[in-house]
Tab-separated table of C-alpha atoms and ligand atoms in Angstrom:
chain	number	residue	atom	x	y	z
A	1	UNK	CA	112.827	-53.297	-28.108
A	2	UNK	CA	108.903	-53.065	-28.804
A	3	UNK	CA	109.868	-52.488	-32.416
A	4	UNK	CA	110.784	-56.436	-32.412
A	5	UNK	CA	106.894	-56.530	-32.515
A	6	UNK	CA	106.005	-55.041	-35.740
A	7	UNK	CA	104.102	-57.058	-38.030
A	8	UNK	CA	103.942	-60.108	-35.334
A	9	UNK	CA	100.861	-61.796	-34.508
A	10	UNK	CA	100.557	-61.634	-30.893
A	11	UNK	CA	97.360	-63.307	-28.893
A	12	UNK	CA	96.299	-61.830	-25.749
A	13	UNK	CA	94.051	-64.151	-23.682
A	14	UNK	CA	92.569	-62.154	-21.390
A	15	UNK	CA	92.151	-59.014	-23.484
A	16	UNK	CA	89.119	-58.083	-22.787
A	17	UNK	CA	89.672	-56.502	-19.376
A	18	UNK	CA	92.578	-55.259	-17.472
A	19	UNK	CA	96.238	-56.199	-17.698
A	20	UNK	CA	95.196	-57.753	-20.918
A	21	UNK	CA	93.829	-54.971	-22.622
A	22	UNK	CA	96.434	-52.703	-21.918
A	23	UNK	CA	98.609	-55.206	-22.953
A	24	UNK	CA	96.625	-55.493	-26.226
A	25	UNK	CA	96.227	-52.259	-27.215
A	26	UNK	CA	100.297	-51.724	-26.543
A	27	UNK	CA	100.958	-54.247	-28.649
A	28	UNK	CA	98.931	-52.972	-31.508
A	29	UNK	CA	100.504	-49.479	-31.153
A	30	UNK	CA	103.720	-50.724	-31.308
A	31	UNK	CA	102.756	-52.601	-35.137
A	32	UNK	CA	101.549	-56.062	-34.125
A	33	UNK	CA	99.091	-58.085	-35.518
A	34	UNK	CA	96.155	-58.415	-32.199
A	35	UNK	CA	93.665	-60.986	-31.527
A	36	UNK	CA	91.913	-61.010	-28.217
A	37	UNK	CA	90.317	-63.877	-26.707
A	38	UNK	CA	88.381	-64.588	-23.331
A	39	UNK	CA	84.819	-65.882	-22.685
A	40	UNK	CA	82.563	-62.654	-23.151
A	41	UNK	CA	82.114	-62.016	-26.941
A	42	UNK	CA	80.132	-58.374	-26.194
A	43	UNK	CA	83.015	-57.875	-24.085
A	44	UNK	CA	85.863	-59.009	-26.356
A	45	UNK	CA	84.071	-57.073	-29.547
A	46	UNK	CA	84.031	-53.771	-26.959
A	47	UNK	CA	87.709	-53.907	-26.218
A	48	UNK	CA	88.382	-54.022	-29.674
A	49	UNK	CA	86.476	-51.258	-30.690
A	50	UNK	CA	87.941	-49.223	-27.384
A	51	UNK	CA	91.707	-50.015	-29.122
A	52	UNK	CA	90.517	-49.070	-32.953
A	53	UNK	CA	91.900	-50.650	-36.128
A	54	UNK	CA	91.697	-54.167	-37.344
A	55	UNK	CA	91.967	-56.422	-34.466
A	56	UNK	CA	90.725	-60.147	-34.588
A	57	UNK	CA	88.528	-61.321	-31.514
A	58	UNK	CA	87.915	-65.092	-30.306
A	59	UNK	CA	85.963	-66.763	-27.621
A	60	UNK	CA	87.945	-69.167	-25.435
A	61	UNK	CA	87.229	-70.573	-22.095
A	62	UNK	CA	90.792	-71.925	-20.250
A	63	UNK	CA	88.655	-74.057	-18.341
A	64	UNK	CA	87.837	-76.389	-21.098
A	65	UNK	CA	89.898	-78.278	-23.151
A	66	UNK	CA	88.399	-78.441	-25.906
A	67	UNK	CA	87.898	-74.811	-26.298
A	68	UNK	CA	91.391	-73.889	-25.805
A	69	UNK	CA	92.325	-76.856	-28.457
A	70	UNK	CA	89.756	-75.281	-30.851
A	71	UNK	CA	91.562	-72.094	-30.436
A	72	UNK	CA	94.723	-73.072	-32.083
A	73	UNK	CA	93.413	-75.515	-34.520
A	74	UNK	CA	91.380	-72.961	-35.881
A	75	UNK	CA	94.355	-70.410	-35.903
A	76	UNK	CA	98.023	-69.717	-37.810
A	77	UNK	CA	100.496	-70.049	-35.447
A	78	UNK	CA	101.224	-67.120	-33.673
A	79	UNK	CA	104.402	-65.316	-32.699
A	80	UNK	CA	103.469	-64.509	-28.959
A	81	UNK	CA	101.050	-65.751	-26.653
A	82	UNK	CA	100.361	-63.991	-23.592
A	83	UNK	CA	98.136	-65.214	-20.720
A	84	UNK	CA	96.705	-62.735	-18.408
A	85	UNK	CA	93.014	-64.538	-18.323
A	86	UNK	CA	92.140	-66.086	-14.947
A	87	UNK	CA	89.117	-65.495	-12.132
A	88	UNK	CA	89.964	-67.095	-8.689
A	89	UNK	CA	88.273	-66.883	-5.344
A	90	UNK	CA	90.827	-65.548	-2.675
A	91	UNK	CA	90.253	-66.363	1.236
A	92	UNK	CA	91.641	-68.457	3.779
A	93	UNK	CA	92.142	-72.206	3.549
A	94	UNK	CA	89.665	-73.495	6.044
A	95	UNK	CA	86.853	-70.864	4.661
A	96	UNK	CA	87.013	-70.967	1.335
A	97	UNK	CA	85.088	-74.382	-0.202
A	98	UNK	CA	87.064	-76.919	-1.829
A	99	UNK	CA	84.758	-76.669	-4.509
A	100	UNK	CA	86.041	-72.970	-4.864
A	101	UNK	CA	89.196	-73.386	-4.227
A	102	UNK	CA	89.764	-76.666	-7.240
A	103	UNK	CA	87.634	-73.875	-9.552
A	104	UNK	CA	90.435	-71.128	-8.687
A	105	UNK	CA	93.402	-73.666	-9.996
A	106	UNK	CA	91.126	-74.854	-12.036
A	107	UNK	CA	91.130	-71.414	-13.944
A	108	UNK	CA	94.180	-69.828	-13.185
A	109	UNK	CA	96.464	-72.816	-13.233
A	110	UNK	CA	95.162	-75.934	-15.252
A	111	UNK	CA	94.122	-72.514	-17.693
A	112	UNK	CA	97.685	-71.754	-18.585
A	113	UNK	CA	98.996	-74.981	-18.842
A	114	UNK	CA	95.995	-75.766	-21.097
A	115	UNK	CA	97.164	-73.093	-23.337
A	116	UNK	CA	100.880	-74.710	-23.078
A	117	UNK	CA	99.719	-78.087	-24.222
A	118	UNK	CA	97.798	-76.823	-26.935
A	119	UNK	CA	99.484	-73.140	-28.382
A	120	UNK	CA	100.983	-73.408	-31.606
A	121	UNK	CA	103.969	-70.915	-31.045
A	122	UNK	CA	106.463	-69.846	-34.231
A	123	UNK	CA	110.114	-70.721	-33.578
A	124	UNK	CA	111.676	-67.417	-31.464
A	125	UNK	CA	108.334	-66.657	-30.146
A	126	UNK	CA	107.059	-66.635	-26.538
A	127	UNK	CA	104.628	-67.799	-24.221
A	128	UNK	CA	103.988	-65.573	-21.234
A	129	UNK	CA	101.264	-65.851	-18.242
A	130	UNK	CA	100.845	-63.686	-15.361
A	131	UNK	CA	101.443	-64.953	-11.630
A	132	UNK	CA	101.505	-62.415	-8.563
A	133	UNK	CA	103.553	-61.553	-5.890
A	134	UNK	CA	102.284	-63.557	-3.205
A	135	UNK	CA	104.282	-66.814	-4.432
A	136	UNK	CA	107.234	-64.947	-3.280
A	137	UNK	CA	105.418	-63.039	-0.345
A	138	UNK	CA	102.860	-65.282	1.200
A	139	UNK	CA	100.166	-63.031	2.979
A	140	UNK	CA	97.639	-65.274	5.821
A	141	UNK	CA	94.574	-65.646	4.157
A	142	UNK	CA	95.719	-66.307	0.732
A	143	UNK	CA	97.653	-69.817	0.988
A	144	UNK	CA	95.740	-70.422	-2.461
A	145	UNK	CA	96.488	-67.893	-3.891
A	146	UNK	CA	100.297	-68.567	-2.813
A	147	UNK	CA	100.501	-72.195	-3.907
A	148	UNK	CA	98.659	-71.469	-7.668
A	149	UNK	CA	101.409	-68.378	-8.434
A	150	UNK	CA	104.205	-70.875	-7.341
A	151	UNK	CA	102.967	-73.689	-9.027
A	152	UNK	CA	102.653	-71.004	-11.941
A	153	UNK	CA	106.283	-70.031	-11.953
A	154	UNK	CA	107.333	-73.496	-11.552
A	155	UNK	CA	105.583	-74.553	-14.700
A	156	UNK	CA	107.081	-71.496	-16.472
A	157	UNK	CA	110.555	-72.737	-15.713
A	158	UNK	CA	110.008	-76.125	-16.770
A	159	UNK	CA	108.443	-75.229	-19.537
A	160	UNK	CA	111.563	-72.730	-20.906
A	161	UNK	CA	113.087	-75.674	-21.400
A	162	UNK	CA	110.357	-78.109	-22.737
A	163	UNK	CA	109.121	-75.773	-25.253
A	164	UNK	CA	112.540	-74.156	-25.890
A	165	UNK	CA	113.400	-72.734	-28.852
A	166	UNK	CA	109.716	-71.027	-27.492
A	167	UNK	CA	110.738	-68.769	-24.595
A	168	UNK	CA	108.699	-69.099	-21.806
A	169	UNK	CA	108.402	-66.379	-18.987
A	170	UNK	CA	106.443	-65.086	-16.420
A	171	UNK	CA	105.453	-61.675	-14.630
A	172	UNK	CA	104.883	-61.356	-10.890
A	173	UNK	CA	102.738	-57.806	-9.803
A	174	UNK	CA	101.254	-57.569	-6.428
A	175	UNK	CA	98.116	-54.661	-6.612
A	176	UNK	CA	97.641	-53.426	-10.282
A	177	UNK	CA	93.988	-51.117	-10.570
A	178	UNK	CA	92.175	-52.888	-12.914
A	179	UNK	CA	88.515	-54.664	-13.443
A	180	UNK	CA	89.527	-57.350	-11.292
A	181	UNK	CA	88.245	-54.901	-7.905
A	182	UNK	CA	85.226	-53.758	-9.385
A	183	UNK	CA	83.480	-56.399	-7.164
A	184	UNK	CA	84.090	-53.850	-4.132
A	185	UNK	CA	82.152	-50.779	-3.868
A	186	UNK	CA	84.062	-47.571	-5.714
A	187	UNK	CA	84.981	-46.272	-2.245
A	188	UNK	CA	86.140	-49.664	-0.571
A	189	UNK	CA	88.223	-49.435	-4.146
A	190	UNK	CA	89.570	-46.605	-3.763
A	191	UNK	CA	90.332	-47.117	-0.101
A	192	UNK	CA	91.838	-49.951	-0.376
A	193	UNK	CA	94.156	-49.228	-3.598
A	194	UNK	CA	95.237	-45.787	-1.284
A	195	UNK	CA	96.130	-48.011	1.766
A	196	UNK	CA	98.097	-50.392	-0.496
A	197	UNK	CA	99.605	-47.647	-2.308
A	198	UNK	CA	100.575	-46.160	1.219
A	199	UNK	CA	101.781	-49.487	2.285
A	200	UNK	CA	104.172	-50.461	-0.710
A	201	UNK	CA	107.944	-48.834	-1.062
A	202	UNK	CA	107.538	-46.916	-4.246
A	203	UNK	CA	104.133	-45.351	-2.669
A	204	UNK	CA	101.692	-46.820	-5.752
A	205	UNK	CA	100.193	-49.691	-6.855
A	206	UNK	CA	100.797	-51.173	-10.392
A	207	UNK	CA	98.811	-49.263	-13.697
A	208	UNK	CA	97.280	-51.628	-16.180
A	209	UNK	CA	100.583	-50.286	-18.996
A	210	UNK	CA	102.915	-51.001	-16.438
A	211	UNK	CA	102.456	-54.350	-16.148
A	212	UNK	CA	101.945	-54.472	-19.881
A	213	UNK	CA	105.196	-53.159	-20.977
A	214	UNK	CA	107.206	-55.521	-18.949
A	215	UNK	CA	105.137	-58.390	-20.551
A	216	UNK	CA	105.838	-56.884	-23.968
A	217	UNK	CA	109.469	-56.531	-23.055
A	218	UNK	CA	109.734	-60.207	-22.038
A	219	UNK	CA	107.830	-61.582	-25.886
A	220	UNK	CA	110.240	-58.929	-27.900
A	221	UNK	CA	113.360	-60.123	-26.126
A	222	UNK	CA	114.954	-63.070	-27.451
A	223	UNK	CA	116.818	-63.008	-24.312
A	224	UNK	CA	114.284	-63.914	-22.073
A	225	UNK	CA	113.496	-67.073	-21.368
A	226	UNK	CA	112.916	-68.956	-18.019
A	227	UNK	CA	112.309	-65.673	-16.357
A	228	UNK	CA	109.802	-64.993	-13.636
A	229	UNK	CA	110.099	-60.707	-13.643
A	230	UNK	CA	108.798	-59.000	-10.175
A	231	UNK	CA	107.202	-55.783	-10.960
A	232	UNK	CA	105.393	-55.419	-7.356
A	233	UNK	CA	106.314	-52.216	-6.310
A	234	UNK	CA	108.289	-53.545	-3.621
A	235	UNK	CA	105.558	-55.518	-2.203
A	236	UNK	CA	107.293	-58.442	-1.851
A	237	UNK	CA	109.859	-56.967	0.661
A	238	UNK	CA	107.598	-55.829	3.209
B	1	NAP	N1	94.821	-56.927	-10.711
B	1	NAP	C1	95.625	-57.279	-9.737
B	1	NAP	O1	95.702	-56.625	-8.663
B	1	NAP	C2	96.490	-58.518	-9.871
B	1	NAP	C3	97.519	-58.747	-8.936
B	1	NAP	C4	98.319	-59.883	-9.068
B	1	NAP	C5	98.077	-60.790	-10.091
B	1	NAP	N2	97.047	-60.539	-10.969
B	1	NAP	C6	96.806	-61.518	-12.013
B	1	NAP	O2	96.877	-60.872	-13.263
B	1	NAP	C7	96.008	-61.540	-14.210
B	1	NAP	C8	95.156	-60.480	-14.916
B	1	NAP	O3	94.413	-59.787	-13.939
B	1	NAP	P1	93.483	-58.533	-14.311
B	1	NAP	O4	93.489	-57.677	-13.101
B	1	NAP	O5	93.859	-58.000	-15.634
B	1	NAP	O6	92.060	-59.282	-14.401
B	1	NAP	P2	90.664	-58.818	-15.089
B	1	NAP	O7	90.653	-57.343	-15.332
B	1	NAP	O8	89.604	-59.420	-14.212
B	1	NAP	O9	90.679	-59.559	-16.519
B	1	NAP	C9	90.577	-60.950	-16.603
B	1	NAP	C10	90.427	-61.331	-18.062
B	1	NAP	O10	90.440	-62.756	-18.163
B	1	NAP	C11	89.289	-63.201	-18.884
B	1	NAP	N3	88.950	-64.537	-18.339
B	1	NAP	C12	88.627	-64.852	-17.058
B	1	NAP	N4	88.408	-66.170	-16.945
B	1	NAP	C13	88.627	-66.706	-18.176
B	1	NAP	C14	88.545	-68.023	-18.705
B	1	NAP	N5	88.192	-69.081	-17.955
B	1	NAP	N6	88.833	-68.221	-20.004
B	1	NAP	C15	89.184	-67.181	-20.796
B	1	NAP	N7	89.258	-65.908	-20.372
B	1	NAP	C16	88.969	-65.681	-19.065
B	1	NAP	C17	88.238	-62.124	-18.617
B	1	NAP	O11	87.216	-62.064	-19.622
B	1	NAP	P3	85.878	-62.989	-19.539
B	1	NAP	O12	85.389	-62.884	-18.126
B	1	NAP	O13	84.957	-62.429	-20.572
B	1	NAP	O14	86.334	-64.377	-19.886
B	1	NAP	C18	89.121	-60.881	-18.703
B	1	NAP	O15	89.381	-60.557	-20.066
B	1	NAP	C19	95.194	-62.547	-13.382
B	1	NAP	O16	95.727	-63.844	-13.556
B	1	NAP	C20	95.397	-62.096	-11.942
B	1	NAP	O17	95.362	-63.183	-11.016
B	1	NAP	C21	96.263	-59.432	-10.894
C-alpha cells in the first residue's frame, strides 16, 4: 500500500521530532516527495540531514494564522498532509492555569484546524492529525487532555465530509517513546515507559514507526476516510 506514495508530495508538520520524523523519513523511503515543517529551523534542517536526500524544510507555527496561511500560499498543493505538531501542558483541571490550559487547545486543537482551513490538498489526497487515547479512555488528571483529543476526532469526522473528495482521518496512540518525555529525567523516562509498558495488554508502549506506518497507511488508502484508527496497545481497555 506504501507504494501509493511514490512520487507524492507529502508534508509532515511536526517533522522535526518524534512521531513526525519517523513518519517523515518513512515516507521518503517509500518514494515520496518530503517537506518538514515546525517552528525550530536548526531543528527542522537537523532532521533532514538525519533522513538524507533532498528533502524541503519550512518554518510554521500552528499557533498563528498567518503563518500557517503563509505556508500554503507559498507552496504547490500537496498530496498528503499529516499533522503530528502540537505541545500541551497536561495536569488536572483545577491546577493547571487557564492561561495554560487555552495555550494547550490553543496548539493542539485551533493548530490542526488552522491547517484545515488553510491546506491546499490535491483531489484523492489526505489530511491526517494525531489525537491520543485518552478521548476514548479518560484518565483523572487529564480532563484536558480528554476534551482536546475528542474535540480532535470530532473535527476529523466532520471534516471527511466537508473536505471530501480530501480524506480526512485520524490516529489515536496512548504512550509512544519519543522527544515529547525528554522533559523527565532519563531514569523517571525509563521508569515510567517500563511501568506503562507493564501496565498495557500487548506489554509495550508505541515506537515512533509504529505509529508512523498506520498514519502512512491511512494517506495511501483511498479507502480511508472519516476514520479515527486506535493503535494504543490496548490502553484504552484497561
Ligand atoms: N508521545 C506520546 O506518548 C503521545 C501519546 C499520545 C498522543 N501524542 C500526540 O502525538 C503528537 C506527536 O507527538 P510526539 O511525541 O511526536 O511529539 P514531539 O516529539 O514533541 O514532536 C512535536 C513536533 O511538533 C512541533 N511543534 C510543536 N509545536 C508546534 C507549533 N506550534 N507549530 C509547529 N510545529 C510545532 C515540534 O517542533 P518545534 O518545537 O520546533 O516546533 C516537533 O517537531 C502530539 O500531538 C501528541 O499530543 C503523543
Amino acid at each position: 500500500m506504501l507504494k501509493n506514495l511514490n512520487d507524492k508530495s507529502v508534508l509532515v508538520i511536526g517533522g522535526s521530532s518524534g512521531i513526525g520524523f519517523a513518519t517523515a523519513q518513512m515516507a521518503h523511503e517509500a518514494g515520496a516527495k518530503v517537506t518538514l515543517a515546525a517552528r525550530d529551523a536548526r531543528r527542522l534542517a537537523e532532521a533532514a540531514d538525519r533522513i538524507g536526500g533532498p528533502l524541503a524544510t519550512r518554518e510554521v507555527d500552528l499557533r498563528d494564522d498567518a503563518s500557517v496561511a503563509a505556508l500554503f500560499d507559498q507552496s504547490a498543493p500537496f498530496d498528503h498532509v499529516i499533522v503530528t505538531a502540537s505541545q500541551v501542558k497536561i495536569a488536572p483541571v483545577r491546577d493547571l492555569p487557564l492561561e495554560d490550559a487555552f495555550a494547550s487547545f490553543e496548539s493542539k486543537f485551533w493548530g490542526f484546524y488552522r491547517v484545515a482551513r488553510h491546506a491546499a490538498i490535491r483531489e484523492g489526497g489526505s489530511l491526517s492529525v494525531v489525537s491520543g487515547y485518552l478521548a476514548n479512555r479518560p484518565v483523572a488528571g487529564r480532563s484536558l487532555m480528554v476534551a482536546i483529543n475528542a474535540a480532535l476526532e470530532g473535527l476529523t469526522r466532520g471534516l471527511a465530509l466537508e473536505l471530501a473528495p480530501v480524506r480526512v482521518n485520524a490516529l489515536s496512540p496512548a504512550m509512544v517513546q519519543t522527544e515529547m518525555w525528554n522533559g523527565l529525567s532519563e531514569a523517571d523516562r525509563q521508569a515510567l515507559f517500563a511501568k506503562t509498558a507493564e501496565s498495557y495488554p500487548a506489554g509495550v508502549i508505541g515506537r515512533p514507526e509504529d505509529v508512523a506506518a498506520q498514519l502512512l497507511l491511512l494517506a495511501a488508502s483511498p479507502y480511508a476516510t472519516g476514520t479515527v484508527v486506535m493503535l494504543d496497545g490496548g490502553a484504552s481497555l484497561i
